[in-house]
Amino acid sequence: MKKMGRLWVFFTILAFLIFGFGCATTTVEKQEGAAPETGAAVKAPATVEKKAEAVEAEKKAAEAAEAEKKAAEAAEAEKKAAEAAGEKKAPAKEVKVVTPQIRALESIHFDFDKYNIRPPDREILNRHAEWLKNNKDVKITIEGHCDERGTVEYNLALGERRANEAKKYLISLGVEADRIKTVSYGKERPIDPQHNEEAWAKNRRAEFVIESQP
Amino acid sequence: MIFSMENNDPPRMAIMVVWSFILHLLVIAGGGVWKIAPSPRLTFGPVYEVKLVDRIPSSPMDYGGTSEGLWQPSRSTVLGVKREALNFPVQRLERETTKNEGVKKALEQIKQRATTTPLPAPSGGTEEGAINSYLRLIWERIKGEWTLPPGVFPSENWQALVHLRILKNGKLTEVKLAESSGNTYFDRSVLRAIQKADPLPPFPAGIHEDSIEVGIRFHSHEAEK
Amino acid sequence: MAGLILCRSSVLGRIYIDIDSPNYRRTQIAVTEFQSLSPQASPTFGPSLTEKVSKLLNITGFFSPIPTQAFLEKPGGRIDFSNWSAIGAEYLIAGTYVAEGPRFLIEMRLYDVVKGEVIKANRYSGTPVDQTLIARQIARDVLEALSGEGGIFFTSLALVVKKGTGSEIGIVNFDGTDYVEITRTNSITLSPRFSPDGRYLAFMSYKNKNPHLFIYDVKTGSTRLLSSTPGLNLPGSWSPDGKMILATLSVDGNEEIYAIEVATGKRKRLTYNQDIDVSPVFSPDGKSIAFVSDRSGTPQIFIMNSDGTNVRRLTFYGNYNTSPAWSPRGDRILYEGRKEGIFQIFSISPGGGEPLQITNGPEHRSPAWSPDGRFIAATVVEGVKEKITIMNLNGNNQRVLLPGSQPNWSPVQRR
């Protein structure tokens, strides 16, 4: 009997969250303007949701962390693909990915063998900085990536440069340094596995991954 | 006839052209004939050898016989060299022997000239000519037998010197490693080359000695490609 | 190129002749079938062993085993060297074996056909299972007798193998046999570097989420963490005495070269420069370090003293030169350079000068030297797949071994 009761509570909260997420999404969209979001599990920064999130987070912690991460990455990949394709529309709020404490901000891209931030990418970073300043408790990891050409090792360094340049820029706009971590994957994690200019251009990127709240 | 030509005299002009053509052909053909002499493959080894010019005894035999007058007292008897090829002071050559690059460049220059200039006809019948061509034969034979797998002694400048005596019947004796390359296996390869070339053909009639003492210097600087 | 010299010390004195290069070609060798001397000995052991020896000698690119159909006499009887020189053999290998309980006793003789004498005679012992090992010992002894060094047959390659979205490190014999995967990190793991004694393998792995430097003990199979500073912890080469390992760390703000004491983890910074400095390798005498830096605008190879002083640029041809590998003989540095859009391997003297192109055709990257400085291992891109290839130091005799990248050559493992 008690068991049933608990189950009902769980479902209620879940429903509440889903419902809440929907509203939150709209709010976030308004704030960010054109930032696209695909799929479910968008973390709503609205204060109302925080408590529910905390509960959710606790539950999540009990589940396999690995599965989460994998699903999140799959969601991320989906998202990137959508972004790269230039889709700006946020599809229906399907909740198929259950994890999603992790969401990413839009990636920026680089020229071959370069780590300087190009003007159009600065716009993107400006938006990220704004968003981060409005969501003070969010931490991110910037991942630096390269295309497949050239040395493994030099590309690891280049990827790190790219991540760090993006970090420096965000800091210069007022984001606290301790909220930003960087990691380089060199050319080891291409987002487009093809071997042509288009794929390479997509792979030369910095990704902004939101870290889950502890 | 030709030089008294006026520009406005077409028929004479034609004749001039024809004569010019014929003369050109003659010169070129003449060069071709001369070229039929010994193989242009011959180039010259370390120029340090030139310094030994001084010790060539000035007996009439050395300078006689060649109509082109190519055998000058101040030049070396390096086979087939036209005088222009030795147109630099002996002193500089000696210094350059200590540097590979200098030697290589000089070699290239001489090779270039030697392959493009006609070689003199062998001074018919002199012992010198007979020895020279026999020595060339030795060189070809031994070089032909000297093999090394590429890359087995990488990137180093190896040099070994072997002394031997060639008997009148062509047999090789008193074979001795006079200067080791420092690499046992390289040394062994040069000795094998000599062994495989043994016996050489007997001396040609023009050589009067019973045997010839020879020193063979083997080089290998294996460039990367 | 030919060089004939004529020089007389006197009319009757010694005449000098100059031969300035040999004919570079493989040594013709006849490998005859090892003969069984006892009825109990397995008859297939001989042919099988012979074939293994032949294959090993062939893979070095130094030998050309003469096909058995060309042989004029059968092995086992008295050797008539003229039969062998007639078919062009310079060397002859003949052997016998007897069974002794569960083991075989094998005798091998290496003959110089030209001289008509034995150069080397050795005995080996092992069980049928050891056949490959014995073949390698025989090949080693033959190569050593003929060239001074034969250890190549007891070397391995460490390599990176892609697995899903990550990669692991494996070890394989120099000839591509007996591949074993040695890491199971389920993450991205790369850049293997053997210690000078071959006992340890350093590598970088993301198994703890961030890229850390680990040391794997080949003997015990255990792994320990050496460096986990924030940012990169990418291993370079070890010092010749095995006490230090060079590394690229970004702990002090950007990618710099450090030397890390293996026993303690203490690090010493070597480069102080705002730009990327990566991929450090020691010279064989430990006095210099070659590395990659983009301080002059694009990635180029630089050299400095082992204490970080006297940094000077080495490569000036091309605008993307990385992955230096210093020859164990000290006289050449290999690197990968971008040419016409793809990468090829080049060789340059540590003193500088014009580089020599070693590879061409498909893309080649990540060169590594064999311990005897006579072979090069590299990544070659076949189609879109990365594979490990080995070749002679001139770029000849390329043999593709197996899929993988970033090869690193072990030292000779004593047997």
mmCIF file of N, CA, C and O in Angstrom, chain B residues 42-46 49 55 111 132 135 139 143-144 146-156 163-164 185 188 192 195-196 209 212-220 222 224-225, chain C residues 1-9 11-12 14-25 27 62 90-91 112 114-115 144-148 329 331-332 356-358 374 393-394:
data_model
loop_
_atom_site.group_PDB
_atom_site.id
_atom_site.type_symbol
_atom_site.label_atom_id
_atom_site.label_comp_id
_atom_site.label_asym_id
_atom_site.label_seq_id
_atom_site.Cartn_x
_atom_site.Cartn_y
_atom_site.Cartn_z
ATOM 1 N N LEU B 42 82.856 7.069 -67.496
ATOM 2 C CA LEU B 42 84.030 7.313 -66.679
ATOM 3 C C LEU B 42 84.018 8.693 -66.073
ATOM 4 O O LEU B 42 83.860 9.681 -66.754
ATOM 5 N N THR B 43 84.150 8.726 -64.831
ATOM 6 C CA THR B 43 84.297 10.012 -64.154
ATOM 7 C C THR B 43 85.462 9.858 -63.227
ATOM 8 O O THR B 43 86.152 8.857 -63.251
ATOM 9 N N PHE B 44 85.668 10.852 -62.429
ATOM 10 C CA PHE B 44 86.908 10.831 -61.715
ATOM 11 C C PHE B 44 86.693 10.776 -60.240
ATOM 12 O O PHE B 44 85.813 11.387 -59.694
ATOM 13 N N GLY B 45 87.543 10.028 -59.680
ATOM 14 C CA GLY B 45 87.444 9.795 -58.246
ATOM 15 C C GLY B 45 87.968 10.972 -57.472
ATOM 16 O O GLY B 45 88.075 12.074 -57.999
ATOM 17 N N PRO B 46 88.313 10.732 -56.296
ATOM 18 C CA PRO B 46 88.766 11.808 -55.409
ATOM 19 C C PRO B 46 89.862 12.624 -56.054
ATOM 20 O O PRO B 46 90.841 12.085 -56.530
ATOM 21 N N GLU B 49 93.842 12.632 -55.857
ATOM 22 C CA GLU B 49 94.785 11.856 -56.658
ATOM 23 C C GLU B 49 95.600 12.748 -57.569
ATOM 24 O O GLU B 49 96.708 12.424 -57.937
ATOM 25 N N ARG B 55 104.697 13.201 -59.726
ATOM 26 C CA ARG B 55 105.629 12.078 -59.719
ATOM 27 C C ARG B 55 105.657 11.315 -61.032
ATOM 28 O O ARG B 55 106.328 10.319 -61.151
ATOM 29 N N LYS B 111 82.668 15.323 -63.771
ATOM 30 C CA LYS B 111 81.838 14.349 -64.471
ATOM 31 C C LYS B 111 81.102 15.005 -65.611
ATOM 32 O O LYS B 111 81.014 14.485 -66.699
ATOM 33 N N ASN B 132 95.687 1.484 -68.546
ATOM 34 C CA ASN B 132 94.470 2.242 -68.257
ATOM 35 C C ASN B 132 93.226 1.450 -68.597
ATOM 36 O O ASN B 132 92.278 1.396 -67.820
ATOM 37 N N LEU B 135 92.779 -1.423 -66.188
ATOM 38 C CA LEU B 135 92.311 -0.949 -64.889
ATOM 39 C C LEU B 135 90.825 -0.638 -64.932
ATOM 40 O O LEU B 135 90.094 -0.873 -63.970
ATOM 41 N N TRP B 139 87.945 -2.213 -62.546
ATOM 42 C CA TRP B 139 86.954 -1.369 -61.882
ATOM 43 C C TRP B 139 85.552 -1.870 -62.178
ATOM 44 O O TRP B 139 84.722 -2.033 -61.286
ATOM 45 N N LYS B 143 83.312 -3.563 -59.240
ATOM 46 C CA LYS B 143 82.122 -2.787 -58.892
ATOM 47 C C LYS B 143 80.868 -3.591 -59.169
ATOM 48 O O LYS B 143 79.899 -3.530 -58.431
ATOM 49 N N GLY B 144 80.900 -4.351 -60.258
ATOM 50 C CA GLY B 144 79.743 -5.162 -60.599
ATOM 51 C C GLY B 144 79.437 -6.215 -59.544
ATOM 52 O O GLY B 144 78.288 -6.608 -59.374
ATOM 53 N N TRP B 146 80.136 -5.907 -56.305
ATOM 54 C CA TRP B 146 79.958 -5.340 -54.971
ATOM 55 C C TRP B 146 78.494 -4.977 -54.757
ATOM 56 O O TRP B 146 77.972 -4.058 -55.373
ATOM 57 N N THR B 147 77.848 -5.712 -53.893
ATOM 58 C CA THR B 147 76.444 -5.430 -53.612
ATOM 59 C C THR B 147 76.239 -5.261 -52.117
ATOM 60 O O THR B 147 76.937 -5.861 -51.297
ATOM 61 N N LEU B 148 75.277 -4.448 -51.788
ATOM 62 C CA LEU B 148 74.878 -4.250 -50.401
ATOM 63 C C LEU B 148 73.376 -4.054 -50.364
ATOM 64 O O LEU B 148 72.833 -3.366 -51.235
ATOM 65 N N PRO B 149 72.686 -4.642 -49.407
ATOM 66 C CA PRO B 149 71.252 -4.358 -49.315
ATOM 67 C C PRO B 149 71.055 -2.899 -48.914
ATOM 68 O O PRO B 149 71.764 -2.398 -48.047
ATOM 69 N N PRO B 150 70.142 -2.213 -49.551
ATOM 70 C CA PRO B 150 69.931 -0.820 -49.197
ATOM 71 C C PRO B 150 69.416 -0.696 -47.768
ATOM 72 O O PRO B 150 68.569 -1.462 -47.351
ATOM 73 N N GLY B 151 69.979 0.228 -47.046
ATOM 74 C CA GLY B 151 69.477 0.483 -45.695
ATOM 75 C C GLY B 151 70.099 -0.382 -44.622
ATOM 76 O O GLY B 151 69.785 -0.234 -43.451
ATOM 77 N N VAL B 152 70.995 -1.283 -44.991
ATOM 78 C CA VAL B 152 71.536 -2.171 -43.962
ATOM 79 C C VAL B 152 72.661 -1.484 -43.177
ATOM 80 O O VAL B 152 72.890 -1.788 -42.017
ATOM 81 N N PHE B 153 73.346 -0.552 -43.803
ATOM 82 C CA PHE B 153 74.327 0.272 -43.086
ATOM 83 C C PHE B 153 73.919 1.722 -43.291
ATOM 84 O O PHE B 153 74.437 2.397 -44.154
ATOM 85 N N PRO B 154 72.963 2.158 -42.510
ATOM 86 C CA PRO B 154 72.316 3.411 -42.850
ATOM 87 C C PRO B 154 73.179 4.655 -42.705
ATOM 88 O O PRO B 154 73.992 4.754 -41.811
ATOM 89 N N SER B 155 72.916 5.567 -43.573
ATOM 90 C CA SER B 155 73.291 6.962 -43.460
ATOM 91 C C SER B 155 74.697 7.291 -43.039
ATOM 92 O O SER B 155 74.912 8.323 -42.455
ATOM 93 N N GLU B 156 75.627 6.433 -43.233
ATOM 94 C CA GLU B 156 76.958 6.808 -42.794
ATOM 95 C C GLU B 156 77.919 6.700 -43.947
ATOM 96 O O GLU B 156 77.681 6.010 -44.918
ATOM 97 N N HIS B 163 94.297 -3.517 -50.514
ATOM 98 C CA HIS B 163 95.464 -3.666 -51.383
ATOM 99 C C HIS B 163 95.473 -5.066 -51.968
ATOM 100 O O HIS B 163 95.137 -6.027 -51.287
ATOM 101 N N LEU B 164 95.859 -5.182 -53.220
ATOM 102 C CA LEU B 164 96.011 -6.512 -53.801
ATOM 103 C C LEU B 164 97.002 -6.459 -54.955
ATOM 104 O O LEU B 164 97.399 -5.402 -55.412
ATOM 105 N N TYR B 185 81.195 -5.628 -41.254
ATOM 106 C CA TYR B 185 80.334 -6.208 -42.282
ATOM 107 C C TYR B 185 80.509 -5.471 -43.591
ATOM 108 O O TYR B 185 80.449 -6.071 -44.671
ATOM 109 N N ARG B 188 83.671 -6.791 -44.946
ATOM 110 C CA ARG B 188 83.473 -8.114 -45.532
ATOM 111 C C ARG B 188 82.850 -7.998 -46.919
ATOM 112 O O ARG B 188 83.179 -8.773 -47.825
ATOM 113 N N ARG B 192 84.452 -9.566 -50.360
ATOM 114 C CA ARG B 192 83.691 -10.524 -51.157
ATOM 115 C C ARG B 192 83.596 -10.089 -52.604
ATOM 116 O O ARG B 192 83.656 -10.906 -53.516
ATOM 117 N N GLN B 195 86.706 -11.037 -54.153
ATOM 118 C CA GLN B 195 86.772 -12.489 -54.299
ATOM 119 C C GLN B 195 85.922 -12.973 -55.464
ATOM 120 O O GLN B 195 86.311 -13.865 -56.208
ATOM 121 N N LYS B 196 84.731 -12.379 -55.588
ATOM 122 C CA LYS B 196 83.852 -12.807 -56.670
ATOM 123 C C LYS B 196 84.382 -12.397 -58.038
ATOM 124 O O LYS B 196 84.058 -13.009 -59.046
ATOM 125 N N GLU B 209 104.509 -5.634 -67.441
ATOM 126 C CA GLU B 209 104.841 -6.082 -66.082
ATOM 127 C C GLU B 209 104.317 -7.479 -65.813
ATOM 128 O O GLU B 209 103.390 -7.955 -66.469
ATOM 129 N N ILE B 212 100.615 -6.272 -61.263
ATOM 130 C CA ILE B 212 100.312 -4.871 -60.942
ATOM 131 C C ILE B 212 99.814 -4.804 -59.512
ATOM 132 O O ILE B 212 98.971 -5.614 -59.100
ATOM 133 N N GLU B 213 100.329 -3.846 -58.779
ATOM 134 C CA GLU B 213 99.805 -3.629 -57.427
ATOM 135 C C GLU B 213 98.686 -2.605 -57.506
ATOM 136 O O GLU B 213 98.850 -1.546 -58.127
ATOM 137 N N VAL B 214 97.613 -2.950 -56.893
ATOM 138 C CA VAL B 214 96.442 -2.068 -56.977
ATOM 139 C C VAL B 214 95.901 -1.773 -55.579
ATOM 140 O O VAL B 214 95.974 -2.622 -54.679
ATOM 141 N N GLY B 215 95.404 -0.564 -55.400
ATOM 142 C CA GLY B 215 94.695 -0.231 -54.160
ATOM 143 C C GLY B 215 93.286 0.186 -54.539
ATOM 144 O O GLY B 215 93.105 1.092 -55.354
ATOM 145 N N ILE B 216 92.299 -0.485 -53.986
ATOM 146 C CA ILE B 216 90.909 -0.132 -54.324
ATOM 147 C C ILE B 216 90.243 0.500 -53.112
ATOM 148 O O ILE B 216 90.198 -0.087 -52.029
ATOM 149 N N ARG B 217 89.754 1.698 -53.359
ATOM 150 C CA ARG B 217 89.058 2.405 -52.281
ATOM 151 C C ARG B 217 87.557 2.280 -52.525
ATOM 152 O O ARG B 217 87.048 2.740 -53.534
ATOM 153 N N PHE B 218 86.868 1.668 -51.579
ATOM 154 C CA PHE B 218 85.421 1.501 -51.688
ATOM 155 C C PHE B 218 84.728 2.555 -50.827
ATOM 156 O O PHE B 218 85.024 2.693 -49.653
ATOM 157 N N HIS B 219 83.801 3.291 -51.436
ATOM 158 C CA HIS B 219 83.020 4.280 -50.686
ATOM 159 C C HIS B 219 81.578 3.883 -50.688
ATOM 160 O O HIS B 219 81.079 3.362 -51.667
ATOM 161 N N SER B 220 80.908 4.224 -49.627
ATOM 162 C CA SER B 220 79.464 4.158 -49.708
ATOM 163 C C SER B 220 78.891 5.240 -48.824
ATOM 164 O O SER B 220 79.077 5.217 -47.625
ATOM 165 N N GLU B 222 75.307 6.253 -48.408
ATOM 166 C CA GLU B 222 73.981 5.981 -48.912
ATOM 167 C C GLU B 222 73.073 7.153 -48.617
ATOM 168 O O GLU B 222 72.714 7.386 -47.491
ATOM 169 N N GLU B 224 69.599 9.168 -48.573
ATOM 170 C CA GLU B 224 68.337 8.636 -48.099
ATOM 171 C C GLU B 224 67.485 8.091 -49.223
ATOM 172 O O GLU B 224 66.662 7.217 -49.020
ATOM 173 N N LYS B 225 67.673 8.645 -50.404
ATOM 174 C CA LYS B 225 66.821 8.107 -51.488
ATOM 175 C C LYS B 225 67.638 7.869 -52.724
ATOM 176 O O LYS B 225 68.460 8.702 -53.047
ATOM 177 N N MET C 1 78.091 9.187 -61.183
ATOM 178 C CA MET C 1 78.075 8.453 -59.934
ATOM 179 C C MET C 1 79.205 7.423 -59.921
ATOM 180 O O MET C 1 79.826 7.168 -58.928
ATOM 181 N N ALA C 2 79.479 6.848 -61.040
ATOM 182 C CA ALA C 2 80.578 5.865 -61.071
ATOM 183 C C ALA C 2 81.894 6.591 -60.829
ATOM 184 O O ALA C 2 82.023 7.776 -61.096
ATOM 185 N N GLY C 3 82.800 5.908 -60.292
ATOM 186 C CA GLY C 3 84.071 6.600 -60.035
ATOM 187 C C GLY C 3 85.237 5.700 -60.348
ATOM 188 O O GLY C 3 85.473 4.707 -59.695
ATOM 189 N N LEU C 4 85.928 6.058 -61.355
ATOM 190 C CA LEU C 4 87.151 5.324 -61.627
ATOM 191 C C LEU C 4 88.283 6.296 -61.456
ATOM 192 O O LEU C 4 88.206 7.433 -61.872
ATOM 193 N N ILE C 5 89.284 5.846 -60.827
ATOM 194 C CA ILE C 5 90.352 6.797 -60.707
ATOM 195 C C ILE C 5 91.594 6.185 -61.206
ATOM 196 O O ILE C 5 91.847 5.015 -60.984
ATOM 197 N N LEU C 6 92.388 6.992 -61.789
ATOM 198 C CA LEU C 6 93.639 6.451 -62.191
ATOM 199 C C LEU C 6 94.706 7.294 -61.607
ATOM 200 O O LEU C 6 94.759 8.466 -61.863
ATOM 201 N N CYS C 7 95.482 6.708 -60.791
ATOM 202 C CA CYS C 7 96.537 7.533 -60.308
ATOM 203 C C CYS C 7 97.730 6.683 -60.041
ATOM 204 O O CYS C 7 97.655 5.648 -59.458
ATOM 205 N N ARG C 8 98.836 7.137 -60.501
ATOM 206 C CA ARG C 8 100.055 6.351 -60.333
ATOM 207 C C ARG C 8 101.009 7.022 -59.384
ATOM 208 O O ARG C 8 101.230 8.216 -59.464
ATOM 209 N N SER C 9 101.547 6.268 -58.484
ATOM 210 C CA SER C 9 102.576 6.849 -57.641
ATOM 211 C C SER C 9 103.883 6.814 -58.413
ATOM 212 O O SER C 9 104.718 7.658 -58.279
ATOM 213 N N VAL C 11 105.543 4.592 -62.180
ATOM 214 C CA VAL C 11 105.191 3.635 -63.233
ATOM 215 C C VAL C 11 105.037 2.245 -62.655
ATOM 216 O O VAL C 11 104.180 1.475 -63.047
ATOM 217 N N LEU C 12 105.844 1.901 -61.678
ATOM 218 C CA LEU C 12 105.753 0.556 -61.128
ATOM 219 C C LEU C 12 105.108 0.550 -59.742
ATOM 220 O O LEU C 12 105.070 -0.458 -59.080
ATOM 221 N N ARG C 14 101.981 1.440 -56.740
ATOM 222 C CA ARG C 14 100.616 0.981 -56.582
ATOM 223 C C ARG C 14 99.657 1.927 -57.274
ATOM 224 O O ARG C 14 99.762 3.135 -57.143
ATOM 225 N N ILE C 15 98.748 1.357 -58.017
ATOM 226 C CA ILE C 15 97.751 2.160 -58.723
ATOM 227 C C ILE C 15 96.463 2.135 -57.913
ATOM 228 O O ILE C 15 96.027 1.078 -57.449
ATOM 229 N N TYR C 16 95.854 3.285 -57.763
ATOM 230 C CA TYR C 16 94.634 3.378 -56.967
ATOM 231 C C TYR C 16 93.393 3.449 -57.825
ATOM 232 O O TYR C 16 93.347 4.153 -58.825
ATOM 233 N N ILE C 17 92.437 2.697 -57.425
ATOM 234 C CA ILE C 17 91.142 2.695 -58.114
ATOM 235 C C ILE C 17 90.070 3.041 -57.092
ATOM 236 O O ILE C 17 90.136 2.620 -55.942
ATOM 237 N N ASP C 18 89.105 3.793 -57.557
ATOM 238 C CA ASP C 18 88.068 4.268 -56.668
ATOM 239 C C ASP C 18 86.702 3.738 -57.080
ATOM 240 O O ASP C 18 86.295 3.909 -58.216
ATOM 241 N N ILE C 19 86.018 3.102 -56.157
ATOM 242 C CA ILE C 19 84.663 2.643 -56.453
ATOM 243 C C ILE C 19 83.735 3.338 -55.475
ATOM 244 O O ILE C 19 83.850 3.133 -54.267
ATOM 245 N N ASP C 20 82.854 4.155 -55.998
ATOM 246 C CA ASP C 20 82.154 5.028 -55.057
ATOM 247 C C ASP C 20 80.761 4.594 -54.656
ATOM 248 O O ASP C 20 80.093 5.289 -53.914
ATOM 249 N N SER C 21 80.298 3.499 -55.124
ATOM 250 C CA SER C 21 79.077 2.972 -54.525
ATOM 251 C C SER C 21 78.818 1.552 -54.983
ATOM 252 O O SER C 21 79.156 1.181 -56.098
ATOM 253 N N PRO C 22 78.202 0.767 -54.108
ATOM 254 C CA PRO C 22 77.883 -0.608 -54.474
ATOM 255 C C PRO C 22 76.577 -0.634 -55.264
ATOM 256 O O PRO C 22 75.925 0.400 -55.415
ATOM 257 N N ASN C 23 76.227 -1.805 -55.753
ATOM 258 C CA ASN C 23 74.889 -1.988 -56.287
ATOM 259 C C ASN C 23 73.986 -2.262 -55.099
ATOM 260 O O ASN C 23 74.197 -3.207 -54.355
ATOM 261 N N TYR C 24 73.013 -1.416 -54.916
ATOM 262 C CA TYR C 24 72.125 -1.620 -53.779
ATOM 263 C C TYR C 24 71.034 -2.586 -54.169
ATOM 264 O O TYR C 24 70.126 -2.254 -54.892
ATOM 265 N N ARG C 25 71.165 -3.781 -53.674
ATOM 266 C CA ARG C 25 70.083 -4.723 -53.883
ATOM 267 C C ARG C 25 70.118 -5.764 -52.783
ATOM 268 O O ARG C 25 71.120 -5.945 -52.100
ATOM 269 N N THR C 27 70.328 -9.095 -50.641
ATOM 270 C CA THR C 27 71.252 -10.218 -50.656
ATOM 271 C C THR C 27 70.497 -11.491 -50.995
ATOM 272 O O THR C 27 69.509 -11.834 -50.354
ATOM 273 N N PHE C 62 66.195 -6.870 -46.573
ATOM 274 C CA PHE C 62 67.617 -7.024 -46.860
ATOM 275 C C PHE C 62 67.908 -8.278 -47.665
ATOM 276 O O PHE C 62 68.949 -8.390 -48.290
ATOM 277 N N GLU C 90 74.330 -15.967 -52.435
ATOM 278 C CA GLU C 90 75.538 -15.494 -51.766
ATOM 279 C C GLU C 90 75.711 -16.181 -50.423
ATOM 280 O O GLU C 90 76.826 -16.327 -49.943
ATOM 281 N N TYR C 91 74.581 -16.534 -49.837
ATOM 282 C CA TYR C 91 74.614 -17.224 -48.549
ATOM 283 C C TYR C 91 73.661 -18.405 -48.587
ATOM 284 O O TYR C 91 72.687 -18.419 -49.349
ATOM 285 N N ASP C 112 78.874 -18.986 -46.212
ATOM 286 C CA ASP C 112 79.240 -17.976 -47.198
ATOM 287 C C ASP C 112 79.546 -18.743 -48.479
ATOM 288 O O ASP C 112 80.551 -19.454 -48.567
ATOM 289 N N VAL C 114 80.352 -17.739 -51.448
ATOM 290 C CA VAL C 114 81.517 -17.261 -52.203
ATOM 291 C C VAL C 114 82.808 -17.827 -51.621
ATOM 292 O O VAL C 114 83.679 -18.313 -52.327
ATOM 293 N N LYS C 115 82.886 -17.755 -50.299
ATOM 294 C CA LYS C 115 84.103 -18.272 -49.658
ATOM 295 C C LYS C 115 84.050 -19.782 -49.501
ATOM 296 O O LYS C 115 85.068 -20.439 -49.337
ATOM 297 N N GLU C 144 72.549 -10.861 -37.775
ATOM 298 C CA GLU C 144 73.665 -10.341 -36.991
ATOM 299 C C GLU C 144 74.989 -10.744 -37.623
ATOM 300 O O GLU C 144 75.918 -9.953 -37.703
ATOM 301 N N ALA C 145 75.066 -11.963 -38.099
ATOM 302 C CA ALA C 145 76.310 -12.419 -38.708
ATOM 303 C C ALA C 145 76.621 -11.633 -39.975
ATOM 304 O O ALA C 145 77.769 -11.410 -40.318
ATOM 305 N N LEU C 146 75.607 -11.219 -40.662
ATOM 306 C CA LEU C 146 75.825 -10.561 -41.949
ATOM 307 C C LEU C 146 75.853 -9.049 -41.871
ATOM 308 O O LEU C 146 76.291 -8.394 -42.799
ATOM 309 N N SER C 147 75.324 -8.479 -40.789
ATOM 310 C CA SER C 147 75.286 -7.017 -40.781
ATOM 311 C C SER C 147 75.651 -6.409 -39.444
ATOM 312 O O SER C 147 75.676 -5.198 -39.299
ATOM 313 N N GLY C 148 75.890 -7.243 -38.468
ATOM 314 C CA GLY C 148 76.278 -6.710 -37.176
ATOM 315 C C GLY C 148 75.140 -6.551 -36.189
ATOM 316 O O GLY C 148 75.362 -6.483 -34.997
ATOM 317 N N ARG C 329 70.482 6.586 -34.135
ATOM 318 C CA ARG C 329 71.871 6.864 -34.491
ATOM 319 C C ARG C 329 72.175 8.349 -34.359
ATOM 320 O O ARG C 329 73.316 8.765 -34.502
ATOM 321 N N ASP C 331 71.591 10.859 -36.236
ATOM 322 C CA ASP C 331 71.959 11.681 -37.383
ATOM 323 C C ASP C 331 70.793 12.176 -38.226
ATOM 324 O O ASP C 331 71.000 12.956 -39.150
ATOM 325 N N ARG C 332 69.583 11.702 -37.971
ATOM 326 C CA ARG C 332 68.439 12.166 -38.752
ATOM 327 C C ARG C 332 67.241 12.359 -37.832
ATOM 328 O O ARG C 332 67.119 11.686 -36.807
ATOM 329 N N LEU C 356 64.667 15.478 -46.821
ATOM 330 C CA LEU C 356 64.478 14.462 -47.839
ATOM 331 C C LEU C 356 63.097 13.872 -47.665
ATOM 332 O O LEU C 356 62.693 13.557 -46.545
ATOM 333 N N GLN C 357 62.399 13.707 -48.763
ATOM 334 C CA GLN C 357 61.075 13.111 -48.644
ATOM 335 C C GLN C 357 61.213 11.596 -48.657
ATOM 336 O O GLN C 357 61.810 11.015 -49.561
ATOM 337 N N ILE C 358 60.647 10.948 -47.653
ATOM 338 C CA ILE C 358 60.806 9.508 -47.502
ATOM 339 C C ILE C 358 59.636 8.743 -48.111
ATOM 340 O O ILE C 358 59.805 7.696 -48.701
ATOM 341 N N ARG C 374 67.271 1.287 -38.630
ATOM 342 C CA ARG C 374 67.238 0.867 -40.025
ATOM 343 C C ARG C 374 65.830 0.790 -40.593
ATOM 344 O O ARG C 374 65.660 0.620 -41.803
ATOM 345 N N LEU C 393 64.647 2.410 -44.033
ATOM 346 C CA LEU C 393 64.794 3.827 -43.722
ATOM 347 C C LEU C 393 64.781 4.733 -44.931
ATOM 348 O O LEU C 393 64.571 5.919 -44.815
ATOM 349 N N ASN C 394 64.984 4.156 -46.103
ATOM 350 C CA ASN C 394 64.878 4.961 -47.322
ATOM 351 C C ASN C 394 63.458 5.076 -47.830
ATOM 352 O O ASN C 394 63.213 5.722 -48.832
#
